[in-house]
Amino acid sequence: MPETIADKTIFSLAEVSRSIQKTIADRYQSLYWIKAEMNKLNHYAHSGHCYPELLEKKSGRVIAEIRATLWKKDYERINQRFLAITKEPLKNGINILLQASISYDPVHGLSLHIVDIDASFSLGELEREKQASIALLKDQGIFDANKQLPFPLLPKRIAIISVETSKGLADFLKIIDNNPYGYRFEYSLFPALLQGEKSVSSIMDQLARIRLQLSQFDVVALIRGGGGEVGLSSYNHVLLATAIATFPIPVITGIGHATNETVSEMVAYKNAITPSVLADYLLQHFHDYARPISHAEEVLRVKTRQLFDQQQQLLANTIRYFRMASLNKLRDNRHQLADLRSRTLQQSKHRLIQEKTTFQQLKKLLFIRTERALLKEKQLIAFLGQRLKRENLHVNKRSHQLLVQLKDQLIRQSQQLTSNEQRDLERLQHHLATVIKRSLLESAKALENQERHLSVLDPQHVLKRGYSITLLNGKAVSNAHVIETDHQIKTILAFGEIESQVTFVKTNDETNNG
């Protein structure tokens, strides 16, 4: 009851609180549908209860705020329906349409007790946010910015954003590392959260790290895989989509889901439905490059062989030509020399005959001359003999010099042509040896890479990680239904073996079907 002190009616705090409690209870007796933003879910794992903080904003300013309660059973029911309809769990920062009762407690104050949440409303809100992100990116003119970047001819160096334990990442690496063509990729993993509230900031932080070492990579691969449809709303966030759209090198995604594309996938250079398909996309680029190279190698090999054969034939023809030309030239020179010798002898004989005739005539005419005149005639005959001898020697010497010059010229030309052809052959042999050596080195490296990956699959490595092999009658057992009680089985560990007798067997539907 209120007190009266100095003409003042005074109420206690408890009285005022109970009055407010009664008034609110009388006024708000029904359940009400209320639209609000769930600022924080505040789920406590140990109790299973939630204490959401609800807001309403206008122009970015909070104009209303109230706390609420969501008990464990209601939360589990509502969260399951959210997963089924929106493919997302209840989480912070989403707009919801909730059904709640209004209550006031003298100690805890005003609150809403949530009994239901319309998942369809939140689904529409998520789609509205997605369309708003798309519209904003298009208005800024960056929606297709990443798609317009030139894609590298060989996307060899890959910056991968994923989780170390992701099955999708394992599938992706298995395909590119064990490709049958022996193509070699270089990649670095940038670990990030790929779903949940912190996934947007986590992925953006890794994009920022990659940007600082941009020259080391050709493309960025965002790989999720294995996560189903849960947590995809993160990829509709406008900040993440902006970071991907404006990234300076191509961003390719393999997020792994079968629903409509997220905004991040829409703005990426290439979107594959699974990480495995994304790996095949990269391999295809290598294959498209390798095919013309292989064809060019074959053409070069054939053309080189043809050129070598042609040069060999040309060299053989040249040698044969010069041999025949040299022989013909020598034969012609011999004929000229023989002809010159024959004409010289004939001229000499003719001259001697003429001189002899003259001498006989002079002898008959000048028989009566004195001994002095006879001596003069003898001197004249001696002089004429010496002159004839000099002329014969001069002719023979010029023919011999001409023959020697022709022979030397032919030898020099043959030697020079042979030397040039030998140098061309040596250069061609050196080039072929270099190409063959490089091809053998690349094949050896590919073989070493294959051996290294095969060693990882050694069963001994699997056993060392804590796994074991169970044998029944010497055969490995994969299904429990083939074992019965009292059977003797052997268990092989990484270090040792265990023999035991079965006392209990448990099977399930999967095992029986198997």
Coordinates of C-alpha atoms in Angstrom, one line a residue:
M1 CA 0.0 0.0 0.0
P2 CA 1.3 3.5 -0.7
E3 CA 2.3 5.8 2.2
T4 CA 1.3 9.4 2.7
I5 CA 4.2 11.5 3.9
A6 CA 3.9 15.3 4.0
D7 CA 0.8 15.2 1.8
K8 CA 2.7 13.1 -0.7
T9 CA 1.5 9.6 -1.9
I10 CA 4.6 7.5 -2.1
F11 CA 4.8 4.0 -3.8
S12 CA 7.5 1.5 -3.4
L13 CA 9.4 0.3 -6.5
A14 CA 8.0 -3.2 -6.1
E15 CA 4.4 -1.7 -6.0
V16 CA 5.1 0.2 -9.2
S17 CA 6.6 -2.8 -10.9
R18 CA 3.7 -5.1 -9.9
S19 CA 1.3 -2.5 -11.2
I20 CA 3.1 -2.4 -14.5
Q21 CA 3.2 -6.2 -14.6
K22 CA -0.6 -6.4 -13.9
T23 CA -1.4 -3.7 -16.5
I24 CA 0.7 -5.4 -19.2
A25 CA -0.7 -8.8 -18.4
D26 CA -4.3 -7.5 -18.6
R27 CA -3.6 -5.5 -21.8
Y28 CA -1.5 -8.0 -23.8
Q29 CA -3.1 -11.4 -23.3
S30 CA -2.7 -12.7 -26.8
L31 CA 0.2 -13.8 -29.0
Y32 CA 1.4 -11.2 -31.5
W33 CA 3.3 -11.4 -34.8
I34 CA 6.2 -9.0 -34.7
K35 CA 8.8 -8.0 -37.3
A36 CA 12.3 -7.3 -36.1
E37 CA 16.0 -7.8 -36.7
M38 CA 17.7 -10.4 -34.5
N39 CA 20.9 -8.5 -33.6
K40 CA 22.2 -11.4 -31.4
L41 CA 20.8 -14.9 -30.9
N42 CA 22.7 -15.5 -27.6
H43 CA 22.4 -19.3 -27.7
Y44 CA 23.8 -21.0 -24.6
A45 CA 24.9 -24.5 -25.4
H46 CA 24.9 -25.8 -21.8
S47 CA 21.2 -25.1 -21.3
G48 CA 20.0 -25.0 -24.9
H49 CA 18.1 -21.7 -24.3
C50 CA 18.4 -18.5 -26.3
Y51 CA 18.1 -14.9 -25.2
P52 CA 17.8 -12.9 -28.4
E53 CA 18.4 -9.1 -28.7
L54 CA 15.8 -7.7 -31.0
L55 CA 16.2 -4.3 -32.8
E56 CA 14.4 -2.1 -35.3
K57 CA 16.4 0.4 -37.3
K58 CA 15.5 3.4 -39.4
S59 CA 18.1 5.2 -41.6
G60 CA 20.8 3.2 -39.8
R61 CA 19.7 4.3 -36.3
V62 CA 18.2 2.1 -33.7
I63 CA 14.7 3.2 -32.9
A64 CA 13.5 0.3 -30.8
E65 CA 15.2 -2.5 -28.8
I66 CA 13.9 -5.3 -26.6
R67 CA 15.2 -8.6 -25.3
A68 CA 13.4 -11.9 -25.7
T69 CA 13.5 -15.5 -24.5
L70 CA 13.5 -18.6 -26.7
W71 CA 13.4 -21.9 -24.7
K72 CA 15.3 -25.0 -25.8
K73 CA 12.5 -27.1 -27.3
D74 CA 11.1 -24.1 -29.2
Y75 CA 14.6 -23.2 -30.5
E76 CA 15.3 -26.8 -31.7
R77 CA 11.9 -27.0 -33.5
I78 CA 12.2 -23.5 -35.1
N79 CA 15.9 -24.1 -36.1
Q80 CA 15.1 -27.4 -37.9
R81 CA 12.4 -25.7 -39.9
F82 CA 14.8 -22.8 -40.8
L83 CA 17.4 -25.3 -42.1
A84 CA 14.7 -27.1 -44.2
I85 CA 13.3 -23.9 -45.7
T86 CA 16.1 -21.3 -45.9
K87 CA 19.0 -23.7 -45.9
E88 CA 20.4 -21.5 -43.2
P89 CA 20.3 -21.9 -39.3
L90 CA 19.0 -19.1 -37.0
K91 CA 21.8 -16.7 -36.7
N92 CA 22.7 -13.1 -35.9
G93 CA 21.9 -10.2 -38.1
I94 CA 18.8 -11.6 -40.0
N95 CA 15.3 -10.1 -40.2
I96 CA 12.6 -12.3 -38.8
L97 CA 8.8 -12.5 -38.3
L98 CA 8.3 -13.9 -34.8
Q99 CA 5.2 -14.9 -32.8
A100 CA 5.6 -14.0 -29.1
S101 CA 3.8 -13.1 -25.9
I102 CA 4.6 -9.8 -24.1
S103 CA 5.4 -10.0 -20.4
Y104 CA 6.9 -7.8 -17.7
D105 CA 8.9 -9.1 -14.7
P106 CA 9.7 -6.8 -11.7
V107 CA 13.3 -8.0 -11.7
H108 CA 14.1 -8.8 -15.4
G109 CA 11.9 -6.1 -17.0
L110 CA 10.0 -6.2 -20.2
S111 CA 10.6 -9.1 -22.6
L112 CA 9.1 -11.1 -25.5
H113 CA 8.7 -14.8 -25.2
I114 CA 9.1 -16.3 -28.7
V115 CA 7.0 -19.3 -29.5
D116 CA 7.4 -19.4 -33.3
I117 CA 9.3 -17.8 -36.2
D118 CA 8.1 -17.7 -39.9
A119 CA 11.0 -19.1 -41.9
S120 CA 9.3 -18.2 -45.2
F121 CA 9.5 -14.5 -44.3
S122 CA 13.2 -14.8 -43.5
L123 CA 13.7 -16.6 -46.8
G124 CA 12.2 -13.7 -48.7
E125 CA 14.4 -11.3 -46.7
L126 CA 17.5 -13.2 -47.7
E127 CA 16.5 -13.1 -51.3
R128 CA 15.7 -9.4 -51.1
E129 CA 19.2 -8.8 -49.6
K130 CA 20.7 -10.9 -52.5
Q131 CA 18.9 -8.9 -55.1
A132 CA 19.9 -5.6 -53.3
S133 CA 23.6 -6.7 -53.5
I134 CA 23.3 -7.5 -57.2
A135 CA 21.7 -4.1 -57.9
L136 CA 24.3 -2.2 -55.9
L137 CA 27.2 -4.0 -57.7
K138 CA 25.7 -3.3 -61.1
D139 CA 25.1 0.4 -60.2
Q140 CA 28.7 0.7 -59.3
G141 CA 29.7 -0.9 -62.6
I142 CA 31.8 -3.6 -61.0
F143 CA 29.5 -6.6 -61.4
D144 CA 31.4 -8.0 -64.4
A145 CA 34.8 -6.5 -63.5
N146 CA 36.5 -9.8 -62.6
K147 CA 35.0 -11.6 -65.7
Q148 CA 36.6 -9.0 -68.0
L149 CA 40.2 -9.7 -66.7
P150 CA 42.4 -11.7 -69.2
F151 CA 42.7 -15.3 -68.1
P152 CA 46.3 -16.6 -67.9
L153 CA 47.4 -18.9 -70.8
L154 CA 48.6 -21.5 -68.2
P155 CA 46.9 -21.0 -64.8
K156 CA 49.8 -22.8 -63.0
R157 CA 50.1 -20.8 -59.7
I158 CA 46.9 -21.0 -57.6
A159 CA 46.1 -19.3 -54.3
I160 CA 43.5 -21.5 -52.7
I161 CA 41.0 -20.2 -50.1
S162 CA 39.5 -23.1 -48.2
V163 CA 39.5 -25.1 -45.0
E164 CA 42.4 -27.6 -44.5
T165 CA 40.0 -30.4 -43.7
S166 CA 37.5 -29.7 -46.5
K167 CA 36.5 -32.8 -48.5
G168 CA 36.0 -30.5 -51.5
L169 CA 39.7 -29.3 -51.2
A170 CA 40.8 -32.9 -51.0
D171 CA 38.9 -33.8 -54.2
F172 CA 40.3 -30.7 -56.0
L173 CA 43.9 -31.5 -55.1
K174 CA 43.6 -35.1 -55.9
I175 CA 42.5 -34.3 -59.5
I176 CA 45.1 -31.7 -60.3
D177 CA 48.0 -33.6 -58.6
N178 CA 47.2 -36.9 -60.1
N179 CA 46.1 -35.8 -63.6
P180 CA 47.0 -38.4 -66.3
Y181 CA 48.8 -35.8 -68.5
G182 CA 51.5 -35.0 -65.9
Y183 CA 50.7 -31.3 -65.8
R184 CA 52.3 -29.7 -62.7
F185 CA 50.5 -27.0 -60.6
E186 CA 51.9 -24.8 -57.8
Y187 CA 49.4 -23.8 -55.1
S188 CA 49.3 -22.2 -51.6
L189 CA 46.5 -22.7 -49.1
F190 CA 45.0 -19.6 -47.3
P191 CA 42.8 -21.2 -44.6
A192 CA 39.5 -19.4 -44.0
L193 CA 36.1 -20.0 -42.4
L194 CA 33.7 -20.8 -45.2
Q195 CA 30.3 -20.6 -43.4
G196 CA 28.8 -18.9 -40.4
E197 CA 28.9 -15.3 -39.2
K198 CA 32.6 -14.8 -39.4
S199 CA 33.1 -16.4 -42.9
V200 CA 32.7 -13.0 -44.7
S201 CA 35.5 -11.3 -42.8
S202 CA 37.7 -14.5 -42.8
I203 CA 37.5 -14.8 -46.6
M204 CA 38.1 -11.1 -47.1
D205 CA 41.2 -11.2 -44.9
Q206 CA 42.7 -13.9 -47.0
L207 CA 41.9 -12.0 -50.2
A208 CA 43.8 -9.1 -48.7
R209 CA 46.8 -11.4 -47.9
I210 CA 46.9 -12.7 -51.4
R211 CA 46.7 -9.1 -52.8
L212 CA 50.0 -8.4 -50.9
Q213 CA 51.8 -11.1 -52.9
L214 CA 49.9 -10.9 -56.1
S215 CA 52.8 -11.4 -58.4
Q216 CA 53.2 -15.0 -57.1
F217 CA 49.8 -16.2 -58.3
D218 CA 47.8 -16.5 -61.6
V219 CA 44.3 -17.2 -60.2
V220 CA 42.5 -17.4 -56.8
A221 CA 40.4 -20.5 -56.2
L222 CA 37.6 -20.3 -53.5
I223 CA 36.8 -23.9 -52.6
R224 CA 34.1 -25.0 -50.2
G225 CA 32.6 -28.3 -51.1
G226 CA 30.9 -30.8 -48.9
G227 CA 28.9 -28.3 -46.9
G228 CA 25.5 -28.8 -48.5
E229 CA 23.2 -25.8 -48.7
V230 CA 23.8 -24.5 -45.2
G231 CA 25.6 -21.2 -44.8
L232 CA 25.4 -19.9 -48.3
S233 CA 24.0 -16.5 -47.3
S234 CA 27.5 -15.4 -46.6
Y235 CA 28.3 -15.5 -50.3
N236 CA 25.5 -13.0 -51.0
H237 CA 27.1 -10.4 -48.7
V238 CA 27.8 -7.3 -50.7
L239 CA 31.2 -6.7 -49.1
L240 CA 32.5 -10.1 -50.0
A241 CA 31.0 -9.9 -53.5
T242 CA 32.6 -6.5 -54.0
A243 CA 36.0 -7.9 -52.9
I244 CA 35.8 -10.7 -55.4
A245 CA 34.5 -8.5 -58.3
T246 CA 37.3 -6.0 -57.9
F247 CA 40.1 -8.4 -57.3
P248 CA 43.0 -7.8 -59.7
I249 CA 43.4 -11.4 -60.9
P250 CA 40.7 -13.9 -61.9
V251 CA 38.8 -15.5 -59.0
I252 CA 37.3 -19.0 -59.7
T253 CA 34.9 -20.7 -57.3
G254 CA 33.9 -24.3 -56.5
I255 CA 31.5 -23.7 -53.6
G256 CA 29.6 -27.0 -54.1
H257 CA 25.8 -26.7 -54.1
A258 CA 23.0 -27.2 -56.6
T259 CA 20.7 -24.2 -55.9
N260 CA 20.7 -20.8 -57.5
E261 CA 24.0 -19.0 -57.8
T262 CA 25.2 -16.8 -54.9
V263 CA 26.2 -13.2 -55.7
S264 CA 29.9 -14.1 -55.1
E265 CA 29.7 -16.9 -57.7
M266 CA 27.9 -14.5 -60.2
V267 CA 30.7 -11.9 -60.0
A268 CA 33.6 -14.5 -60.1
Y269 CA 35.5 -15.1 -63.3
K270 CA 34.4 -18.7 -63.4
N271 CA 31.9 -20.6 -61.2
A272 CA 32.0 -24.4 -61.1
I273 CA 29.2 -26.4 -59.4
T274 CA 31.8 -28.6 -57.5
P275 CA 35.5 -28.4 -56.7
S276 CA 36.1 -31.4 -58.9
V277 CA 34.5 -29.6 -61.9
L278 CA 36.7 -26.6 -61.1
A279 CA 39.8 -28.8 -61.2
D280 CA 38.8 -30.2 -64.6
Y281 CA 38.4 -26.6 -65.8
L282 CA 42.0 -25.8 -65.0
L283 CA 43.2 -29.0 -66.5
Q284 CA 41.3 -28.2 -69.7
H285 CA 43.3 -24.9 -70.0
F286 CA 46.6 -26.9 -69.8
H287 CA 45.3 -29.4 -72.3
D288 CA 44.2 -26.7 -74.8
Y289 CA 47.7 -25.3 -74.6
A290 CA 49.5 -28.6 -74.7
R291 CA 47.8 -30.0 -77.8
P292 CA 49.2 -27.4 -80.3
I293 CA 52.6 -27.7 -78.6
S294 CA 52.6 -31.4 -79.1
H295 CA 51.6 -31.0 -82.7
A296 CA 54.3 -28.4 -83.2
E297 CA 56.9 -30.8 -81.7
E298 CA 55.8 -33.5 -84.1
V299 CA 55.9 -31.1 -87.0
L300 CA 59.3 -29.8 -85.9
R301 CA 60.6 -33.4 -85.6
V302 CA 59.3 -34.3 -89.1
K303 CA 60.6 -31.1 -90.7
T304 CA 64.0 -31.5 -89.0
R305 CA 64.3 -35.0 -90.4
Q306 CA 63.3 -33.8 -93.8
L307 CA 65.7 -30.9 -93.7
F308 CA 68.5 -33.2 -92.6
D309 CA 67.7 -35.6 -95.4
Q310 CA 67.6 -32.7 -97.9
Q311 CA 70.9 -31.3 -96.7
Q312 CA 72.5 -34.7 -96.8
Q313 CA 71.3 -35.2 -100.4
L314 CA 72.4 -31.7 -101.3
L315 CA 75.8 -32.3 -99.9
A316 CA 76.1 -35.6 -101.7
N317 CA 75.0 -33.9 -105.0
T318 CA 77.5 -31.1 -104.4
I319 CA 80.3 -33.5 -103.7
R320 CA 79.4 -35.5 -106.8
Y321 CA 79.1 -32.3 -108.9
F322 CA 82.5 -31.0 -107.8
R323 CA 84.1 -34.4 -108.4
M324 CA 82.7 -34.6 -111.9
A325 CA 83.6 -30.9 -112.5
S326 CA 87.1 -31.5 -111.3
L327 CA 87.6 -34.6 -113.4
N328 CA 86.2 -32.8 -116.5
K329 CA 88.4 -29.8 -115.9
L330 CA 91.5 -32.0 -115.5
R331 CA 90.6 -34.0 -118.6
D332 CA 90.1 -30.8 -120.6
N333 CA 93.4 -29.4 -119.3
R334 CA 95.1 -32.7 -120.3
H335 CA 93.6 -32.5 -123.7
Q336 CA 94.7 -28.8 -124.1
L337 CA 98.2 -29.7 -122.9
A338 CA 98.4 -32.7 -125.2
D339 CA 97.1 -30.5 -128.1
L340 CA 99.6 -27.7 -127.2
R341 CA 102.5 -30.2 -127.1
S342 CA 101.4 -31.8 -130.4
R343 CA 101.2 -28.4 -132.2
T344 CA 104.5 -27.3 -130.7
L345 CA 106.2 -30.4 -131.9
Q346 CA 104.7 -30.0 -135.4
Q347 CA 105.7 -26.4 -135.6
S348 CA 109.2 -27.2 -134.4
K349 CA 109.5 -30.0 -137.0
H350 CA 108.1 -27.7 -139.7
R351 CA 110.5 -25.0 -138.7
L352 CA 113.5 -27.4 -138.7
I353 CA 112.5 -28.7 -142.1
Q354 CA 112.2 -25.1 -143.4
E355 CA 115.6 -24.2 -141.9
K356 CA 117.2 -27.4 -143.2
T357 CA 115.8 -26.7 -146.7
T358 CA 117.1 -23.1 -146.5
F359 CA 120.5 -24.3 -145.3
Q360 CA 120.7 -26.8 -148.2
Q361 CA 119.8 -24.1 -150.6
L362 CA 122.3 -21.7 -149.2
K363 CA 124.9 -24.5 -149.1
K364 CA 124.3 -25.1 -152.8
L365 CA 124.2 -21.4 -153.6
L366 CA 127.1 -20.4 -151.4
F367 CA 129.3 -23.5 -151.9
I368 CA 131.9 -21.4 -153.4
R369 CA 131.9 -18.8 -150.6
T370 CA 134.7 -18.5 -148.4
E371 CA 135.3 -20.2 -145.1
R372 CA 134.3 -17.0 -143.3
A373 CA 130.9 -16.9 -145.0
L374 CA 130.4 -20.5 -144.1
L375 CA 131.1 -19.8 -140.4
K376 CA 128.6 -17.0 -140.4
E377 CA 126.0 -19.3 -141.7
K378 CA 126.8 -21.8 -139.0
Q379 CA 126.4 -19.1 -136.3
L380 CA 123.0 -18.1 -137.8
I381 CA 121.9 -21.7 -137.6
A382 CA 123.0 -22.0 -134.0
F383 CA 121.1 -18.8 -133.1
L384 CA 118.0 -20.0 -134.7
G385 CA 118.2 -23.3 -132.8
Q386 CA 118.5 -21.5 -129.5
R387 CA 115.5 -19.3 -130.2
L388 CA 113.4 -22.2 -131.2
K389 CA 114.3 -23.9 -127.9
R390 CA 113.3 -20.8 -125.9
E391 CA 110.0 -20.6 -127.5
N392 CA 109.2 -24.3 -126.8
L393 CA 110.1 -23.8 -123.1
H394 CA 108.0 -20.7 -122.8
V395 CA 104.9 -22.4 -124.2
N396 CA 105.3 -25.5 -121.9
K397 CA 105.7 -23.3 -118.8
R398 CA 102.5 -21.3 -119.4
S399 CA 100.4 -24.4 -119.8
H400 CA 101.7 -25.9 -116.6
Q401 CA 101.0 -22.7 -114.6
L402 CA 97.4 -22.6 -115.9
L403 CA 96.8 -26.2 -115.0
V404 CA 98.2 -25.7 -111.5
Q405 CA 96.0 -22.6 -110.9
L406 CA 92.9 -24.4 -112.0
K407 CA 93.7 -27.3 -109.8
D408 CA 94.3 -25.1 -106.7
Q409 CA 91.1 -23.1 -107.3
L410 CA 88.9 -26.4 -107.5
I411 CA 90.5 -27.7 -104.3
R412 CA 89.9 -24.5 -102.4
Q413 CA 86.2 -24.3 -103.5
S414 CA 85.6 -28.0 -102.6
Q415 CA 87.2 -27.6 -99.1
Q416 CA 85.1 -24.4 -98.4
L417 CA 81.8 -26.0 -99.4
T418 CA 82.6 -29.1 -97.3
S419 CA 83.5 -27.0 -94.3
N420 CA 80.2 -25.0 -94.5
E421 CA 78.1 -28.2 -94.8
Q422 CA 80.0 -29.7 -91.8
R423 CA 79.3 -26.7 -89.6
D424 CA 75.5 -26.8 -90.5
L425 CA 75.4 -30.5 -89.6
E426 CA 77.1 -29.9 -86.3
R427 CA 74.7 -27.1 -85.4
L428 CA 71.7 -29.3 -86.2
Q429 CA 73.1 -32.2 -84.2
H430 CA 73.7 -29.9 -81.2
H431 CA 70.1 -28.5 -81.3
L432 CA 68.6 -32.0 -81.5
A433 CA 70.7 -33.2 -78.6
T434 CA 69.5 -30.2 -76.5
V435 CA 65.8 -30.9 -77.3
I436 CA 66.1 -34.6 -76.5
K437 CA 67.9 -33.9 -73.2
R438 CA 65.3 -31.4 -72.1
S439 CA 62.5 -33.8 -72.9
L440 CA 64.2 -36.6 -70.9
L441 CA 64.6 -34.3 -67.9
E442 CA 60.9 -33.3 -67.9
S443 CA 59.8 -37.0 -68.2
A444 CA 62.1 -37.9 -65.2
K445 CA 60.6 -35.1 -63.1
A446 CA 57.1 -36.2 -63.9
L447 CA 58.0 -39.8 -63.0
E448 CA 59.4 -38.6 -59.6
N449 CA 56.3 -36.7 -58.9
Q450 CA 54.2 -39.7 -59.6
E451 CA 56.3 -41.9 -57.3
R452 CA 56.0 -39.4 -54.5
H453 CA 52.2 -39.3 -54.7
L454 CA 52.1 -43.1 -54.8
S455 CA 54.2 -43.4 -51.7
V456 CA 51.6 -41.3 -49.8
L457 CA 49.0 -44.0 -50.6
D458 CA 51.1 -46.8 -49.0
P459 CA 48.9 -48.7 -46.5
Q460 CA 51.6 -48.5 -43.9
H461 CA 51.1 -44.7 -43.7
V462 CA 47.3 -45.3 -43.2
L463 CA 48.0 -47.8 -40.4
K464 CA 50.4 -45.3 -38.7
R465 CA 47.6 -42.8 -38.4
G466 CA 45.7 -45.1 -36.1
Y467 CA 43.7 -47.2 -38.5
S468 CA 43.8 -51.1 -38.6
I469 CA 42.9 -54.0 -40.9
T470 CA 40.7 -56.9 -39.7
L471 CA 41.2 -60.3 -41.3
L472 CA 38.9 -63.3 -41.2
N473 CA 40.4 -66.5 -42.6
G474 CA 43.1 -64.4 -44.1
K475 CA 40.7 -62.0 -45.9
A476 CA 40.1 -58.3 -45.1
V477 CA 36.7 -57.6 -43.6
S478 CA 34.7 -54.5 -44.5
N479 CA 31.2 -55.6 -43.4
A480 CA 30.3 -56.8 -39.9
H481 CA 27.6 -59.1 -41.1
V482 CA 30.1 -61.7 -42.3
I483 CA 31.5 -62.1 -38.7
E484 CA 29.7 -64.3 -36.1
T485 CA 30.4 -64.8 -32.4
D486 CA 33.2 -67.3 -31.6
H487 CA 35.0 -66.4 -34.9
Q488 CA 38.7 -66.0 -34.7
I489 CA 39.9 -62.8 -36.2
K490 CA 43.2 -61.1 -36.7
T491 CA 43.8 -57.3 -36.4
I492 CA 46.8 -55.8 -38.1
L493 CA 48.2 -52.6 -36.7
A494 CA 51.1 -50.4 -37.9
F495 CA 53.3 -52.1 -35.4
G496 CA 52.2 -55.7 -34.6
E497 CA 49.2 -58.0 -34.9
I498 CA 46.4 -59.0 -32.5
E499 CA 44.4 -62.3 -32.6
S500 CA 41.0 -62.3 -30.8
Q501 CA 37.7 -64.2 -30.5
V502 CA 34.5 -62.4 -31.3
T503 CA 32.0 -62.2 -28.4
F504 CA 29.7 -59.5 -29.9
V505 CA 28.7 -58.3 -33.4
K506 CA 26.7 -55.2 -34.2
T507 CA 25.4 -54.5 -37.7
N508 CA 23.4 -51.8 -39.3
D509 CA 21.3 -51.3 -42.4
E510 CA 24.2 -49.8 -44.4
T511 CA 26.4 -52.8 -43.5
N512 CA 23.7 -55.3 -44.5
N513 CA 23.1 -53.5 -47.8
G514 CA 26.9 -53.6 -48.3

